[in-house]
Each structure stands twice: as structure tokens, then as C-alpha cells.
Amino acid sequence: MKSDLDQLMQDYELDAILITWPAQHNPAMFYLTGGVHLTNADLVKKRGSEPVLFHYPMERDEAARTGMATRNLGEYKMGELLRQTNGNPLQADILRYQKMLTDVGLTEGRLGLYGKIDAGEAYSVFSGLQEALPGLTILGQMGDSILLQAMATKSEDEIERMRRIGRTTIEVVSLVADFLTGHATRGEILIKENGSPLTIGDVKNKINLWLAERGAENPEGTIFAIGRDAGVPHSSGNPQDYLRLGQTIIFDIFPCEAGGGYYYDFTRTWCLGYATDEVQKIYADVLAVYKQVMSDLKADSLCREYQKLACEIFEDLGHPTIQGNPQTENGYVHSLGHGLGLHIHEYPRISMAAGIEDRLVPGSVVTIEPGLYYPERGLGVRLEDTVWVRPDGQMEILAEYPLDLVLPMRSI
Amino acid sequence: MKSDLDQLMQDYELDAILITWPAQHNPAMFYLTGGVHLTNADLVKKRGSEPVLFHYPMERDEAARTGMATRNLGEYKMGELLRQTNGNPLQADILRYQKMLTDVGLTEGRLGLYGKIDAGEAYSVFSGLQEALPGLTILGQMGDSILLQAMATKSEDEIERMRRIGRTTIEVVSLVADFLTGHATRGEILIKENGSPLTIGDVKNKINLWLAERGAENPEGTIFAIGRDAGVPHSSGNPQDYLRLGQTIIFDIFPCEAGGGYYYDFTRTWCLGYATDEVQKIYADVLAVYKQVMSDLKADSLCREYQKLACEIFEDLGHPTIQGNPQTENGYVHSLGHGLGLHIHEYPRISMAAGIEDRLVPGSVVTIEPGLYYPERGLGVRLEDTVWVRPDGQMEILAEYPLDLVLPMRSI
């Protein structure tokens, strides 16, 4: 949680953190500012002190809205800095950071660096700043970011935001189910009122519309994939494809609050009208793993154990898994789930990859998403819910929805 | 244009460029891949060769959709690299890049780095890679990115995409005008059918909905600011504010194609019902600058001249400007416009800031957006259109819309 930041900075021997640039679609900045509309800003937090937000003159009102201590970047006179550096914007920017950090008393110690910006700019500006301030050690904490560690447990108000986006997700999912099952069919194909086939593109337009109506965004898109595409876990679905009865549809929806805020993540697999015995069997196997894992989840346990459990059950049921063959593209081919919050993928990771010792703890929010994929057989099945480990150690799915495979068509 | 890339790489003595991570909401990767759904990928383009796209196994279908040469990152066996580096993800990632670049024959020469990722990761991974491959010089080209330079002129198919998002923008703007003027009023306040006041939040929800219906996104939000907020150029407007007759509303809308593609940028200032003499006068001054600049625009001219012209006219009309007083927060307080494309701000920049010698050339797409701001008087006025310099040197507004200040209320 945010309140862990000072302790985490202490653990990692960081004297301060610097977060660069926009407050939206930039989880590090969103986390500390709450997502106001700042297009460019810098935030400095020293250990044990409140953060200071550096903003441009035109965005002073938005900056003030955070309630933080603010400083106006106009005072650093970029025009003058450019003249001092013979019009070299890189050197001028390095000089600006040097002055800013000097002003807040940060010319030595260890500084952690965050924020989503251009890789080339980050590399060149902060290499230059490192040279300009040799007493300071600039650190990019790949893979063990203290912000990601703070984010790994959620406060009650973060859960409230996630619950709200979860409810929106479920509303949209049930609108989609209703929309699909209300269509007429011609042979195996769903058709629109004008007689032309309904396409995945049509469905995705509706999804976007219904999310937007509810103030949600889906910056990462939506997976709505049918048949062979459902058998390729991250295929997002071909907009031209028709909706056909009896084929597996993987519907994986992961919207966030407008402005790039908190996410929800949810998957169902549907067959319209009917499901073949082959699909029923695969679905039953995924459901068995889903249920076993859900009932086994326990606070303070090692996440990798659940991935191990999922692989064992799937192998007992005769499916290849990435545990048996890391290169397999058939069977169970991904990890069981992941933390969720301001990123689609956060801590803890439910994976057996080397070095991953993440634990499920009170405050964790994770997805549980077992699946089976057989692209050559034209099918895939995945079930996913988002689970919160409550302070009392109980598990809670943040937005409940039926797990049914077959959606009966109302016209048949 | 994209076809200039090899020449630009030659001019900047770059042997190759490396673009990191997602293909959506990451302009550099979108530019070369066209915006397919890749959550993590790396693209390497050597000078004079076609690009190679490194993708994860699960995203092989999406990667194939680009039509590019692809390589599967699964072949780099991250699990093994993690073991080799004692579970250190930073060192494992550096090793992966080292192997990838070695595989495509890039262990010496000059490599330009692009892509929107975490600043700390970029700094630490590429500092490490620089150490691991001392024969290679890694360059982040802040402020003179060759990609931004290539993007500074648009091809006909890029213009077609921008024209389409422009048309969507105009459709939504006229829906908003219609929506507002169709409301009843109580005193000076617009009221909804249920008798409660219409708020800016209500209007913004409609804008989001109407954009989404048309397959557009507004990842940067929308400015819809009334009264004093209109007087603060980048205030995005307070969702709780009521819509009042006679107050200036700055409506600045800058949506992009779904997935973080091409942008359009457009502003109108409206007064509902009537405008005071004071506002009419300010509006007339902004309109005068808008018209003079639009009629003066000429291919192959220096952009800074138009900012100079705008400042001169405004000062002649008695308004403070940032040319006279760089710190002013009253009068004309920003630059006249900017290039537009996959970013909200691209080349050329229409600014007099030191070192900016950008030119308007055939293929340029720029915004022209003069404005006047008097927050203490509770008003602001800005007019903005997006202009393409056609190959024949003629100017074309990509989506036309009336400039009217007053929107008559249908109920009055």
C-alpha cells in the first residue's frame, strides 16, 4: 500500500524517488496523484517527506487539485536553459533536472526513477543527469520496483475503485450475452436485422460503446476470439469473423477507469446455441481446475503452488502443460494468474518461473485464469475471475458472474 | 515520411534503430507496425533493411498480421537466462537484448533507441546493455528524434486516417452543440428533463460515448471548461460545474483512432444563448488573429514567423503576450500551434522559443490555435483547426466546422 512506501524506500536504501511525466496512462504518476490531467510533470518524494509535484504553468489548477505541495516549472525558464546550452534540448533538460533536484536538496544519495516515457529520452537524459550529479546514484529498479511492491497490496479505497470497474465489466458482459443471444441465425451464422452476418467487429464496437457509456476505457483492447483464434491465447479476434453457433468464443475483457486508472480483468468462454462433446469435455477440465484452485486459495501461501496444482490437474486429465514442455502451444500454455491494479500485470505473479516466490497476502488482488488451447482443433477455453484477499484472509471475487459455457439462442 | 527513414538514419549516422514494447499507445511502435495488438515486442531496423519484429509466442498471430519479418522471443528462453543470472530479471533482460542484437549482427555502430516504457527500466536496461556491448553506441535522440522527423511529413494514407478521425471529431462536436442548445433553462442555468442542472460531467460522458460509438478514443481527455476555468488554457473543466448562459466555454477535443493511433485536434469557444460585449470583443480579437494567420500560411515558410505575427496583432489590440512577458498568465499565453499525428505534439512547432527553426512544408499537419485568457475576468477564448499543407503547397483544413461564438438556445 501507499503507506508502505517509506518503509520500502528504507529497505531498498532509496533516499528519494523521481516520477516523470503524465498523470494519466502512467501508473506510477497515477498512483501518487490520483489521475488528474497533467500532460507533463515531475514528482519527487524524499523518504519520510510528502511528495512535491513540479508542473507546467498552464496546468497549475490541475496540479493544485492533487492537494500536494507544488512547484511551477515555469520558474526554471526553459528558454534560458536552452540558450545556456546553445539550443540543445537534451542538455537543457538535464540542466533543468539538475536544478530541480538541487532545489529540493537531492544532490547525493540514491534516487529511484519511475514513469512511462520514451526509452531513448530516459536513457539519454538520466545518463546525462548521472554524470552531472556524480554524488547521486540513479537507479531503475527493473522487476523489483518499490512502487510495484507498494501496489501489490490494495487499500480499501483502491478496492472500492476496482469493485466499481468490476461492476461495469459485468454489466457490459451481460449486455453482450443478451445482444448475442437475441440474434436470428441463418444456418450456423448469426445474422443482423438487415440480413447480413454479425461480425466480431460489430460486437467489439458495442463493447466499446457500452464501456464508454459507463465511463470506462479499454486501452489494451478486448479479446473476443472465436474458433481457431480462441485457441491462441492472446489473439484478440478478427473483426471480419462471423459469429457461429457451437464454436468456442473466448471473451477476455480488461477495462480500466477513464484516464488510465484501476483495471478489472475477466474472461468467460461461450458457445452460442450448443457445444460439442469435445468442447464440453475441455470446458469441464478447465472448470475443474478453476474450482479446485478457487477453493484452495489461502492467505499467506506461495503463489507458485497454485500454478503447480493447475499443471498437475491438467496433466492428470491428459493435457500437455508448460510445466511438462515449456515450448508447448497446445494444452495449458500460460501462467495461472497475476496481480491486478493500475497495471494489467502486477504482483503477485502466479507462476512457477525461476525466481518467483510471490505470496498471496491480505490486500492482494489477483486473477485466476486457467485455460486450455488447441488451435489445430479450432478451440480454446479460459475462465477468469478477479479475487481480492480481504484483510480477514477470506477470498472475495470482486464482481460475480455465472460461469456457463452454452448461451441458448432465444430464436432457436 | 516513413520512406525518409533510411536517409534520416544516414544523416544522423545511425546504423540501426531499436523500438521497444507495445504496439498500441506507443507512437514509435505504432508508426512502424500500424497498431496491431502486441503487448510486448521489440523491433529492430537496420539502415537500408526491412525491420525485424521480435514478439512473444502468444502474440505470433498479431505479429504476423504486420507483414514484417518476425522472430519469436520464446527462442531466447527467459527462464534459462534468469537461471544464468541467478534470478536477476534486469541482468536477464540485458542478456536477452545482447543476444537479440548479436543475432541480427548489431554489435557495433550507432543504435537509436525508441519506445514508451518505464523510465527506470529504460535507464537501467540500456545502461547495462551499453556496458555489455561496448562496440555499440546507444543513443536516445531527445528533441531531434529521427522518428519524429520522419513523422513531421505525412503520406496520403496517413492524411486519410487523420481526415477520418477529423470527421468523427466534427460529428461529435455538432452532436454536443445540438445537445446543449436543446436544453431548457432555469434562470441562467441549463437543466435536464428531471429538473436538475446539466453538468460538465454529463457533457463529457456524452462526448466519450459519441466518440466510442465511432471507434475513437480520447486517451488525453477533453477540455470542456467554462468561465474562469476557460481562462486557464489547460484546465480540463470541473465535472461538477453547471452550464450557464453567456459564459465562455472552451471545448478542445483531441481524440485518436482506437489503439492509440492518429489524432485530430480541434477547439471552439461557445457562449450559450448570448455573449456579453466584453466576450464579443475578446472573441473578435482571437478571430482576427485566426483569419490573418490562416490567410498568411505558406508552404516552406518559417513557423516562428506566425507566432510572431500572432503576438504582434494581439499586442496591437492591447493584450499582453508571452513575447512581451514570458511569465504572463493573462492575454496570449501559449504558442500558436504544433504538428499533429501519432502524438498530440509533433513537428513542426509554431513557436518562437530559442532554437526552434521548424518550417511548414508540403506534408506538414499543424494546428493553428490562437487564444486569449483572462482568468480573473472569468473568461477565455480559443479557436483551433488542423491544417494540412498539401503536396501542391495549398492549405487544407482537414475537417471544417463553423467558427460561431454564440449558440442560440432553442428553448429561448
mmCIF file of C-alpha atoms in Angstrom, chain B residues 110-300:
data_model
loop_
_atom_site.group_PDB
_atom_site.id
_atom_site.type_symbol
_atom_site.label_atom_id
_atom_site.label_comp_id
_atom_site.label_asym_id
_atom_site.label_seq_id
_atom_site.Cartn_x
_atom_site.Cartn_y
_atom_site.Cartn_z
ATOM 1 C CA ARG B 110 25.322 3.503 -33.590
ATOM 2 C CA LEU B 111 21.894 2.392 -32.390
ATOM 3 C CA GLY B 112 18.979 4.823 -31.855
ATOM 4 C CA LEU B 113 16.555 3.858 -29.078
ATOM 5 C CA TYR B 114 12.775 4.448 -29.066
ATOM 6 C CA GLY B 115 9.535 3.317 -27.453
ATOM 7 C CA LYS B 116 7.418 4.302 -24.459
ATOM 8 C CA ILE B 117 8.429 2.252 -21.412
ATOM 9 C CA ASP B 118 9.277 2.823 -17.762
ATOM 10 C CA ALA B 119 11.999 5.464 -17.416
ATOM 11 C CA GLY B 120 13.819 3.461 -14.740
ATOM 12 C CA GLU B 121 13.810 0.268 -16.795
ATOM 13 C CA ALA B 122 15.000 2.097 -19.886
ATOM 14 C CA TYR B 123 17.815 3.724 -17.950
ATOM 15 C CA SER B 124 18.958 0.536 -16.226
ATOM 16 C CA VAL B 125 18.499 -1.971 -19.082
ATOM 17 C CA PHE B 126 20.178 0.171 -21.710
ATOM 18 C CA SER B 127 22.971 1.396 -19.454
ATOM 19 C CA GLY B 128 23.635 -2.311 -18.797
ATOM 20 C CA LEU B 129 23.415 -3.196 -22.486
ATOM 21 C CA GLN B 130 25.808 -0.360 -23.317
ATOM 22 C CA GLU B 131 28.317 -1.904 -20.907
ATOM 23 C CA ALA B 132 27.746 -5.394 -22.295
ATOM 24 C CA LEU B 133 28.212 -4.281 -25.912
ATOM 25 C CA PRO B 134 30.932 -1.625 -25.725
ATOM 26 C CA GLY B 135 31.372 -1.630 -29.517
ATOM 27 C CA LEU B 136 27.814 -0.355 -29.903
ATOM 28 C CA THR B 137 26.878 3.265 -29.139
ATOM 29 C CA ILE B 138 23.312 3.504 -27.813
ATOM 30 C CA LEU B 139 21.703 6.880 -28.461
ATOM 31 C CA GLY B 140 18.495 8.424 -27.201
ATOM 32 C CA GLN B 141 17.805 11.312 -29.511
ATOM 33 C CA MET B 142 15.865 13.658 -27.330
ATOM 34 C CA GLY B 143 14.265 16.550 -29.171
ATOM 35 C CA ASP B 144 15.607 15.596 -32.580
ATOM 36 C CA SER B 145 14.298 12.083 -32.890
ATOM 37 C CA ILE B 146 14.573 10.814 -36.446
ATOM 38 C CA LEU B 147 11.193 9.150 -35.990
ATOM 39 C CA LEU B 148 9.634 12.494 -35.087
ATOM 40 C CA GLN B 149 11.364 13.983 -38.096
ATOM 41 C CA ALA B 150 10.025 11.266 -40.373
ATOM 42 C CA MET B 151 6.574 11.786 -38.817
ATOM 43 C CA ALA B 152 6.772 15.539 -39.486
ATOM 44 C CA THR B 153 5.504 14.993 -43.020
ATOM 45 C CA LYS B 154 2.533 12.751 -43.674
ATOM 46 C CA SER B 155 1.812 10.407 -46.558
ATOM 47 C CA GLU B 156 -1.569 10.390 -48.302
ATOM 48 C CA ASP B 157 -2.711 7.335 -46.350
ATOM 49 C CA GLU B 158 -1.776 8.969 -43.056
ATOM 50 C CA ILE B 159 -3.796 12.045 -44.133
ATOM 51 C CA GLU B 160 -6.716 9.747 -44.947
ATOM 52 C CA ARG B 161 -6.598 8.371 -41.381
ATOM 53 C CA MET B 162 -6.395 11.890 -39.926
ATOM 54 C CA ARG B 163 -9.228 13.092 -42.148
ATOM 55 C CA ARG B 164 -11.369 10.207 -40.892
ATOM 56 C CA ILE B 165 -10.707 10.975 -37.208
ATOM 57 C CA GLY B 166 -11.289 14.664 -38.095
ATOM 58 C CA ARG B 167 -14.709 13.836 -39.496
ATOM 59 C CA THR B 168 -15.518 11.861 -36.347
ATOM 60 C CA THR B 169 -14.441 14.841 -34.251
ATOM 61 C CA ILE B 170 -16.702 17.218 -36.153
ATOM 62 C CA GLU B 171 -19.638 14.833 -35.888
ATOM 63 C CA VAL B 172 -19.212 14.676 -32.135
ATOM 64 C CA VAL B 173 -18.777 18.461 -31.862
ATOM 65 C CA SER B 174 -22.038 19.067 -33.702
ATOM 66 C CA LEU B 175 -23.808 16.478 -31.536
ATOM 67 C CA VAL B 176 -22.570 18.360 -28.466
ATOM 68 C CA ALA B 177 -23.793 21.708 -29.871
ATOM 69 C CA ASP B 178 -27.178 20.178 -30.588
ATOM 70 C CA PHE B 179 -27.345 18.538 -27.191
ATOM 71 C CA LEU B 180 -26.557 21.782 -25.351
ATOM 72 C CA THR B 181 -28.890 24.049 -27.308
ATOM 73 C CA GLY B 182 -31.772 21.594 -26.924
ATOM 74 C CA HIS B 183 -31.827 22.010 -23.131
ATOM 75 C CA ALA B 184 -34.315 24.023 -21.153
ATOM 76 C CA THR B 185 -33.024 26.718 -18.793
ATOM 77 C CA ARG B 186 -33.882 27.922 -15.318
ATOM 78 C CA GLY B 187 -32.524 31.422 -14.864
ATOM 79 C CA GLU B 188 -29.073 31.255 -16.401
ATOM 80 C CA ILE B 189 -28.616 27.501 -15.863
ATOM 81 C CA LEU B 190 -29.256 24.644 -18.298
ATOM 82 C CA ILE B 191 -31.486 21.995 -16.776
ATOM 83 C CA LYS B 192 -32.148 18.368 -17.618
ATOM 84 C CA GLU B 193 -35.545 16.749 -18.139
ATOM 85 C CA ASN B 194 -35.624 15.693 -14.499
ATOM 86 C CA GLY B 195 -35.162 19.337 -13.471
ATOM 87 C CA SER B 196 -31.601 19.001 -12.153
ATOM 88 C CA PRO B 197 -28.822 21.158 -13.599
ATOM 89 C CA LEU B 198 -26.796 19.839 -16.523
ATOM 90 C CA THR B 199 -23.137 19.489 -15.531
ATOM 91 C CA ILE B 200 -19.863 19.429 -17.413
ATOM 92 C CA GLY B 201 -19.532 15.830 -16.227
ATOM 93 C CA ASP B 202 -22.783 14.996 -18.072
ATOM 94 C CA VAL B 203 -21.469 16.636 -21.235
ATOM 95 C CA LYS B 204 -18.149 14.804 -21.010
ATOM 96 C CA ASN B 205 -19.929 11.456 -20.600
ATOM 97 C CA LYS B 206 -21.814 12.178 -23.832
ATOM 98 C CA ILE B 207 -18.594 13.128 -25.591
ATOM 99 C CA ASN B 208 -16.938 9.869 -24.507
ATOM 100 C CA LEU B 209 -19.964 7.897 -25.598
ATOM 101 C CA TRP B 210 -20.235 9.540 -29.008
ATOM 102 C CA LEU B 211 -16.505 9.120 -29.635
ATOM 103 C CA ALA B 212 -16.588 5.450 -28.642
ATOM 104 C CA GLU B 213 -19.608 4.795 -30.864
ATOM 105 C CA ARG B 214 -17.459 5.983 -33.753
ATOM 106 C CA GLY B 215 -14.441 3.864 -32.818
ATOM 107 C CA ALA B 216 -12.389 6.772 -31.443
ATOM 108 C CA GLU B 217 -10.569 7.159 -28.114
ATOM 109 C CA ASN B 218 -9.612 10.207 -26.117
ATOM 110 C CA PRO B 219 -6.723 8.959 -24.011
ATOM 111 C CA GLU B 220 -5.718 12.531 -23.158
ATOM 112 C CA GLY B 221 -9.246 13.516 -22.121
ATOM 113 C CA THR B 222 -11.202 16.501 -23.408
ATOM 114 C CA ILE B 223 -11.124 20.119 -22.309
ATOM 115 C CA PHE B 224 -14.613 21.422 -21.672
ATOM 116 C CA ALA B 225 -14.096 24.367 -19.365
ATOM 117 C CA ILE B 226 -16.420 27.209 -18.509
ATOM 118 C CA GLY B 227 -15.908 30.689 -17.037
ATOM 119 C CA ARG B 228 -12.731 31.106 -15.003
ATOM 120 C CA ASP B 229 -11.622 27.571 -15.980
ATOM 121 C CA ALA B 230 -11.810 28.619 -19.654
ATOM 122 C CA GLY B 231 -9.318 31.318 -18.705
ATOM 123 C CA VAL B 232 -6.741 28.707 -17.694
ATOM 124 C CA PRO B 233 -5.611 27.180 -21.002
ATOM 125 C CA HIS B 234 -5.129 23.603 -19.840
ATOM 126 C CA SER B 235 -7.779 23.338 -17.178
ATOM 127 C CA SER B 236 -9.876 20.420 -18.385
ATOM 128 C CA GLY B 237 -13.050 21.686 -16.689
ATOM 129 C CA ASN B 238 -14.705 20.732 -13.411
ATOM 130 C CA PRO B 239 -17.229 17.862 -13.798
ATOM 131 C CA GLN B 240 -19.499 19.375 -11.115
ATOM 132 C CA ASP B 241 -19.783 22.785 -12.828
ATOM 133 C CA TYR B 242 -23.119 23.825 -14.279
ATOM 134 C CA LEU B 243 -23.644 25.045 -17.836
ATOM 135 C CA ARG B 244 -24.530 28.734 -17.647
ATOM 136 C CA LEU B 245 -25.753 31.067 -20.359
ATOM 137 C CA GLY B 246 -23.424 33.798 -21.558
ATOM 138 C CA GLN B 247 -20.201 32.289 -20.138
ATOM 139 C CA THR B 248 -17.311 31.324 -22.398
ATOM 140 C CA ILE B 249 -16.941 27.583 -22.862
ATOM 141 C CA ILE B 250 -13.660 26.359 -24.312
ATOM 142 C CA PHE B 251 -14.261 22.998 -25.968
ATOM 143 C CA ASP B 252 -10.917 21.497 -27.024
ATOM 144 C CA ILE B 253 -11.279 17.937 -28.268
ATOM 145 C CA PHE B 254 -8.336 15.765 -29.368
ATOM 146 C CA PRO B 255 -9.362 12.172 -29.949
ATOM 147 C CA CYS B 256 -7.325 9.476 -31.670
ATOM 148 C CA GLU B 257 -8.012 6.258 -33.500
ATOM 149 C CA ALA B 258 -8.674 3.302 -31.216
ATOM 150 C CA GLY B 259 -5.426 1.707 -30.043
ATOM 151 C CA GLY B 260 -3.556 4.991 -29.776
ATOM 152 C CA GLY B 261 -3.341 5.876 -33.478
ATOM 153 C CA TYR B 262 -3.628 9.182 -35.345
ATOM 154 C CA TYR B 263 -5.017 12.238 -33.560
ATOM 155 C CA TYR B 264 -7.199 15.152 -34.532
ATOM 156 C CA ASP B 265 -7.154 18.425 -32.587
ATOM 157 C CA PHE B 266 -9.930 20.989 -32.598
ATOM 158 C CA THR B 267 -11.203 23.852 -30.410
ATOM 159 C CA ARG B 268 -14.220 26.113 -30.449
ATOM 160 C CA THR B 269 -15.316 28.687 -27.905
ATOM 161 C CA TRP B 270 -19.033 28.884 -27.317
ATOM 162 C CA CYS B 271 -21.374 31.107 -25.361
ATOM 163 C CA LEU B 272 -24.811 29.613 -24.840
ATOM 164 C CA GLY B 273 -27.707 31.961 -25.592
ATOM 165 C CA TYR B 274 -25.786 35.222 -25.704
ATOM 166 C CA ALA B 275 -22.358 36.749 -25.262
ATOM 167 C CA THR B 276 -21.518 39.920 -23.351
ATOM 168 C CA ASP B 277 -19.848 42.823 -25.142
ATOM 169 C CA GLU B 278 -16.648 42.066 -23.248
ATOM 170 C CA VAL B 279 -16.578 38.488 -24.558
ATOM 171 C CA GLN B 280 -17.588 39.550 -28.088
ATOM 172 C CA LYS B 281 -14.596 41.896 -28.166
ATOM 173 C CA ILE B 282 -12.127 39.220 -26.990
ATOM 174 C CA TYR B 283 -13.604 36.730 -29.447
ATOM 175 C CA ALA B 284 -13.303 39.228 -32.306
ATOM 176 C CA ASP B 285 -9.607 39.730 -31.484
ATOM 177 C CA VAL B 286 -8.919 35.978 -31.479
ATOM 178 C CA LEU B 287 -10.856 35.572 -34.716
ATOM 179 C CA ALA B 288 -8.852 38.384 -36.323
ATOM 180 C CA VAL B 289 -5.591 36.596 -35.500
ATOM 181 C CA TYR B 290 -7.007 33.251 -36.632
ATOM 182 C CA LYS B 291 -8.028 34.710 -40.001
ATOM 183 C CA GLN B 292 -4.829 36.644 -40.580
ATOM 184 C CA VAL B 293 -2.661 33.617 -39.790
ATOM 185 C CA MET B 294 -4.782 31.250 -41.883
ATOM 186 C CA SER B 295 -4.589 33.538 -44.894
ATOM 187 C CA ASP B 296 -0.827 34.079 -44.463
ATOM 188 C CA LEU B 297 0.139 30.391 -44.161
ATOM 189 C CA LYS B 298 2.570 29.464 -46.918
ATOM 190 C CA ALA B 299 4.494 26.297 -47.688
ATOM 191 C CA ASP B 300 8.243 26.416 -46.964
#
